mmCIF file of C-alpha atoms in Angstrom:
data_model
loop_
_atom_site.group_PDB
_atom_site.id
_atom_site.type_symbol
_atom_site.label_atom_id
_atom_site.label_comp_id
_atom_site.label_asym_id
_atom_site.label_seq_id
_atom_site.Cartn_x
_atom_site.Cartn_y
_atom_site.Cartn_z
ATOM 1 C CA UNK A 675 3.220 17.075 -51.820
ATOM 2 C CA UNK A 676 3.284 17.892 -55.210
ATOM 3 C CA UNK A 677 5.348 21.220 -56.782
ATOM 4 C CA UNK A 678 2.218 22.695 -57.801
ATOM 5 C CA UNK A 679 0.248 21.926 -54.043
ATOM 6 C CA UNK A 680 3.964 23.246 -52.698
ATOM 7 C CA UNK A 681 3.448 26.674 -55.284
ATOM 8 C CA UNK A 682 0.230 27.161 -53.959
ATOM 9 C CA UNK A 683 0.775 27.188 -49.968
ATOM 10 C CA UNK A 684 4.104 29.202 -50.512
ATOM 11 C CA UNK A 685 1.460 31.549 -52.275
ATOM 12 C CA UNK A 686 -0.498 31.513 -49.738
ATOM 13 C CA UNK A 687 0.274 34.973 -46.863
ATOM 14 C CA UNK A 688 0.961 33.090 -43.189
ATOM 15 C CA UNK A 689 -1.628 33.561 -41.048
ATOM 16 C CA UNK A 690 0.137 33.710 -37.926
ATOM 17 C CA UNK A 691 2.348 35.963 -39.345
ATOM 18 C CA UNK A 692 -0.527 38.929 -40.557
ATOM 19 C CA UNK A 693 -2.132 38.488 -36.887
ATOM 20 C CA UNK A 694 1.795 39.428 -35.485
ATOM 21 C CA UNK A 695 1.945 42.294 -37.308
ATOM 22 C CA UNK A 696 -1.635 43.613 -36.812
ATOM 23 C CA UNK A 697 -0.740 43.786 -32.962
ATOM 24 C CA UNK A 698 2.677 45.125 -34.032
ATOM 25 C CA UNK A 699 0.283 47.993 -35.857
ATOM 26 C CA UNK A 700 -1.323 48.133 -33.372
ATOM 27 C CA UNK A 701 0.796 49.231 -30.509
ATOM 28 C CA UNK A 702 2.727 51.183 -32.443
ATOM 29 C CA UNK A 703 -1.184 52.957 -32.759
ATOM 30 C CA UNK A 704 -1.654 52.547 -28.822
ATOM 31 C CA UNK A 705 2.252 54.553 -27.809
ATOM 32 C CA UNK A 706 1.447 57.202 -30.173
ATOM 33 C CA UNK A 707 -2.104 58.532 -29.215
ATOM 34 C CA UNK A 708 -0.947 57.687 -25.668
ATOM 35 C CA UNK A 709 2.049 60.242 -25.979
ATOM 36 C CA UNK A 710 0.229 62.692 -28.097
ATOM 37 C CA UNK A 711 -2.662 62.396 -25.342
ATOM 38 C CA UNK A 712 -0.416 63.061 -22.300
ATOM 39 C CA UNK A 713 0.056 67.063 -23.579
ATOM 40 C CA UNK A 714 2.433 68.872 -24.465
ATOM 41 C CA UNK A 715 6.434 69.038 -22.754
ATOM 42 C CA UNK A 716 8.431 71.263 -22.637
ATOM 43 C CA UNK A 717 8.235 73.275 -25.821
ATOM 44 C CA UNK A 718 12.156 75.115 -25.786
ATOM 45 C CA UNK A 719 14.196 71.848 -26.341
ATOM 46 C CA UNK A 720 14.049 69.884 -29.922
ATOM 47 C CA UNK A 721 13.969 66.687 -27.942
ATOM 48 C CA UNK A 722 11.807 66.619 -25.471
ATOM 49 C CA UNK A 723 9.825 63.747 -23.250
ATOM 50 C CA UNK A 724 7.859 62.830 -26.249
ATOM 51 C CA UNK A 725 10.445 62.165 -28.968
ATOM 52 C CA UNK A 726 11.318 58.641 -27.163
ATOM 53 C CA UNK A 727 8.017 57.435 -27.126
ATOM 54 C CA UNK A 728 7.393 59.152 -31.467
ATOM 55 C CA UNK A 729 10.270 56.891 -32.111
ATOM 56 C CA UNK A 730 9.515 53.476 -29.658
ATOM 57 C CA UNK A 731 6.124 53.921 -32.356
ATOM 58 C CA UNK A 732 7.460 53.990 -35.385
ATOM 59 C CA UNK A 733 10.036 51.204 -34.829
ATOM 60 C CA UNK A 734 6.848 49.535 -34.357
ATOM 61 C CA UNK A 735 5.737 50.193 -36.934
ATOM 62 C CA UNK A 736 7.691 49.680 -39.608
ATOM 63 C CA UNK A 737 7.938 46.017 -37.811
ATOM 64 C CA UNK A 738 4.353 45.670 -38.410
ATOM 65 C CA UNK A 739 5.421 46.592 -42.298
ATOM 66 C CA UNK A 740 8.238 44.928 -42.281
ATOM 67 C CA UNK A 741 6.907 41.277 -40.812
ATOM 68 C CA UNK A 742 3.167 42.097 -43.275
ATOM 69 C CA UNK A 743 5.619 42.125 -45.745
ATOM 70 C CA UNK A 744 7.343 39.051 -45.512
ATOM 71 C CA UNK A 745 3.883 36.843 -44.559
ATOM 72 C CA UNK A 746 2.954 37.326 -48.245
ATOM 73 C CA UNK A 747 6.081 36.997 -48.770
ATOM 74 C CA UNK A 748 6.032 33.391 -47.514
ATOM 75 C CA UNK A 749 9.560 33.711 -46.308
ATOM 76 C CA UNK A 750 8.823 32.808 -42.599
ATOM 77 C CA UNK A 751 10.465 29.181 -41.338
ATOM 78 C CA UNK A 752 7.327 26.007 -41.143
ATOM 79 C CA UNK A 753 6.779 26.463 -36.718
ATOM 80 C CA UNK A 754 7.718 22.883 -35.400
ATOM 81 C CA UNK A 755 4.357 21.877 -32.942
ATOM 82 C CA UNK A 756 4.387 23.862 -30.079
ATOM 83 C CA UNK A 757 3.346 21.635 -27.201
ATOM 84 C CA UNK A 758 0.473 22.908 -24.625
ATOM 85 C CA UNK A 759 1.231 21.692 -21.623
ATOM 86 C CA UNK A 760 4.039 23.513 -20.706
ATOM 87 C CA UNK A 761 1.970 26.873 -21.281
ATOM 88 C CA UNK A 762 -0.575 25.515 -19.223
ATOM 89 C CA UNK A 763 1.738 24.654 -16.370
ATOM 90 C CA UNK A 764 3.826 28.449 -16.369
ATOM 91 C CA UNK A 765 0.496 30.832 -17.058
ATOM 92 C CA UNK A 766 -1.654 27.677 -13.616
ATOM 93 C CA UNK A 767 1.849 28.507 -11.821
ATOM 94 C CA UNK A 768 1.172 32.664 -12.910
ATOM 95 C CA UNK A 769 -2.279 32.382 -11.680
ATOM 96 C CA UNK A 770 -1.662 30.337 -8.095
ATOM 97 C CA UNK A 771 1.305 32.646 -7.079
ATOM 98 C CA UNK A 772 -1.364 35.693 -8.374
ATOM 99 C CA UNK A 773 -4.570 33.925 -5.737
ATOM 100 C CA UNK A 774 -2.392 32.823 -3.366
ATOM 101 C CA UNK A 775 0.633 36.371 -3.054
ATOM 102 C CA UNK A 776 -1.915 37.915 -0.068
ATOM 103 C CA UNK A 777 -3.434 35.112 1.485
ATOM 104 C CA UNK A 778 -0.408 32.530 1.720
ATOM 105 C CA UNK A 779 2.766 35.552 1.771
ATOM 106 C CA UNK A 780 5.695 35.396 -1.075
ATOM 107 C CA UNK A 781 7.627 32.796 -0.266
ATOM 108 C CA UNK A 782 4.788 30.346 -0.543
ATOM 109 C CA UNK A 783 3.165 31.613 -3.983
ATOM 110 C CA UNK A 784 6.826 31.997 -5.663
ATOM 111 C CA UNK A 785 7.671 28.541 -4.151
ATOM 112 C CA UNK A 786 4.199 27.324 -6.390
ATOM 113 C CA UNK A 787 5.424 29.001 -9.116
ATOM 114 C CA UNK A 788 9.252 27.884 -9.157
ATOM 115 C CA UNK A 789 7.810 24.141 -9.383
ATOM 116 C CA UNK A 790 5.135 24.659 -12.151
ATOM 117 C CA UNK A 791 7.689 26.491 -13.964
ATOM 118 C CA UNK A 792 10.064 23.487 -13.109
ATOM 119 C CA UNK A 793 7.366 21.132 -14.194
ATOM 120 C CA UNK A 794 6.979 22.566 -17.694
ATOM 121 C CA UNK A 795 10.999 22.160 -17.937
ATOM 122 C CA UNK A 796 10.911 18.522 -17.369
ATOM 123 C CA UNK A 797 12.889 19.431 -13.957
ATOM 124 C CA UNK A 798 11.933 17.011 -11.539
ATOM 125 C CA UNK A 799 8.671 16.026 -9.642
ATOM 126 C CA UNK A 800 6.607 18.215 -8.129
ATOM 127 C CA UNK A 801 7.315 16.636 -4.591
ATOM 128 C CA UNK A 802 10.629 17.690 -5.154
ATOM 129 C CA UNK A 803 10.497 21.277 -6.972
ATOM 130 C CA UNK A 804 7.639 22.231 -4.134
ATOM 131 C CA UNK A 805 10.385 22.563 -0.817
ATOM 132 C CA UNK A 806 13.153 23.499 -3.540
ATOM 133 C CA UNK A 807 10.968 26.633 -4.350
ATOM 134 C CA UNK A 808 9.916 27.341 -1.485
ATOM 135 C CA UNK A 809 13.424 27.166 0.384
ATOM 136 C CA UNK A 810 14.653 29.821 -2.617
ATOM 137 C CA UNK A 811 11.729 31.642 -2.315
ATOM 138 C CA UNK A 812 12.118 32.165 1.414
ATOM 139 C CA UNK A 813 16.087 33.141 0.880
ATOM 140 C CA UNK A 814 15.013 36.078 -1.467
ATOM 141 C CA UNK A 815 12.019 37.297 0.576
ATOM 142 C CA UNK A 816 15.156 37.654 3.721
ATOM 143 C CA UNK A 817 16.961 39.075 1.285
ATOM 144 C CA UNK A 818 14.234 41.368 0.259
ATOM 145 C CA UNK A 819 12.217 42.104 3.214
ATOM 146 C CA UNK A 820 15.226 41.832 5.964
ATOM 147 C CA UNK A 821 17.967 42.915 4.089
ATOM 148 C CA UNK A 822 16.588 45.903 1.430
ATOM 149 C CA UNK A 823 13.364 46.493 3.862
ATOM 150 C CA UNK A 824 11.179 46.931 0.480
ATOM 151 C CA UNK A 825 7.809 45.487 1.576
ATOM 152 C CA UNK A 826 7.376 41.652 0.455
ATOM 153 C CA UNK A 827 3.269 40.018 1.162
ATOM 154 C CA UNK A 828 4.268 37.580 4.712
ATOM 155 C CA UNK A 829 2.234 34.858 5.302
ATOM 156 C CA UNK A 830 2.147 31.989 7.681
ATOM 157 C CA UNK A 831 5.947 31.385 6.730
ATOM 158 C CA UNK A 832 7.400 34.784 6.857
ATOM 159 C CA UNK A 833 5.977 34.919 10.218
ATOM 160 C CA UNK A 834 7.743 32.562 12.140
ATOM 161 C CA UNK A 835 10.505 34.762 10.817
#
């Protein structure tokens, strides 16, 4: 890349950073609008229940402006190539957990999520990580459902106990 090409690329705003800045601004507006539409809190106190959400909205707006400014300056470091396969494994594991939670129960659904996440991070084959995930998830189910008396979805594995 020649010096002119490098300067030309340096002058262009970072589009991904501008999208992030816009998303931060949208979050700030949604928080402020939601807080304003919930009605007035206690009027007798200077710092009421609406103070903190407005503060968070202001912080998000400030981050949005800062991100946009840096995007136009071109000061963000060059991003490395993103691999899509690990993201798909994790998202697929989450989807499988959500779909199987009521049908198969907590231990099986969460065990499959564990195995998919382990696969995404390159840890062990599925034939090895699925049983490990099932055992860990079942232990967690026992702790929460039996020990703490919390209601978690029970499937065939949990029904045995």
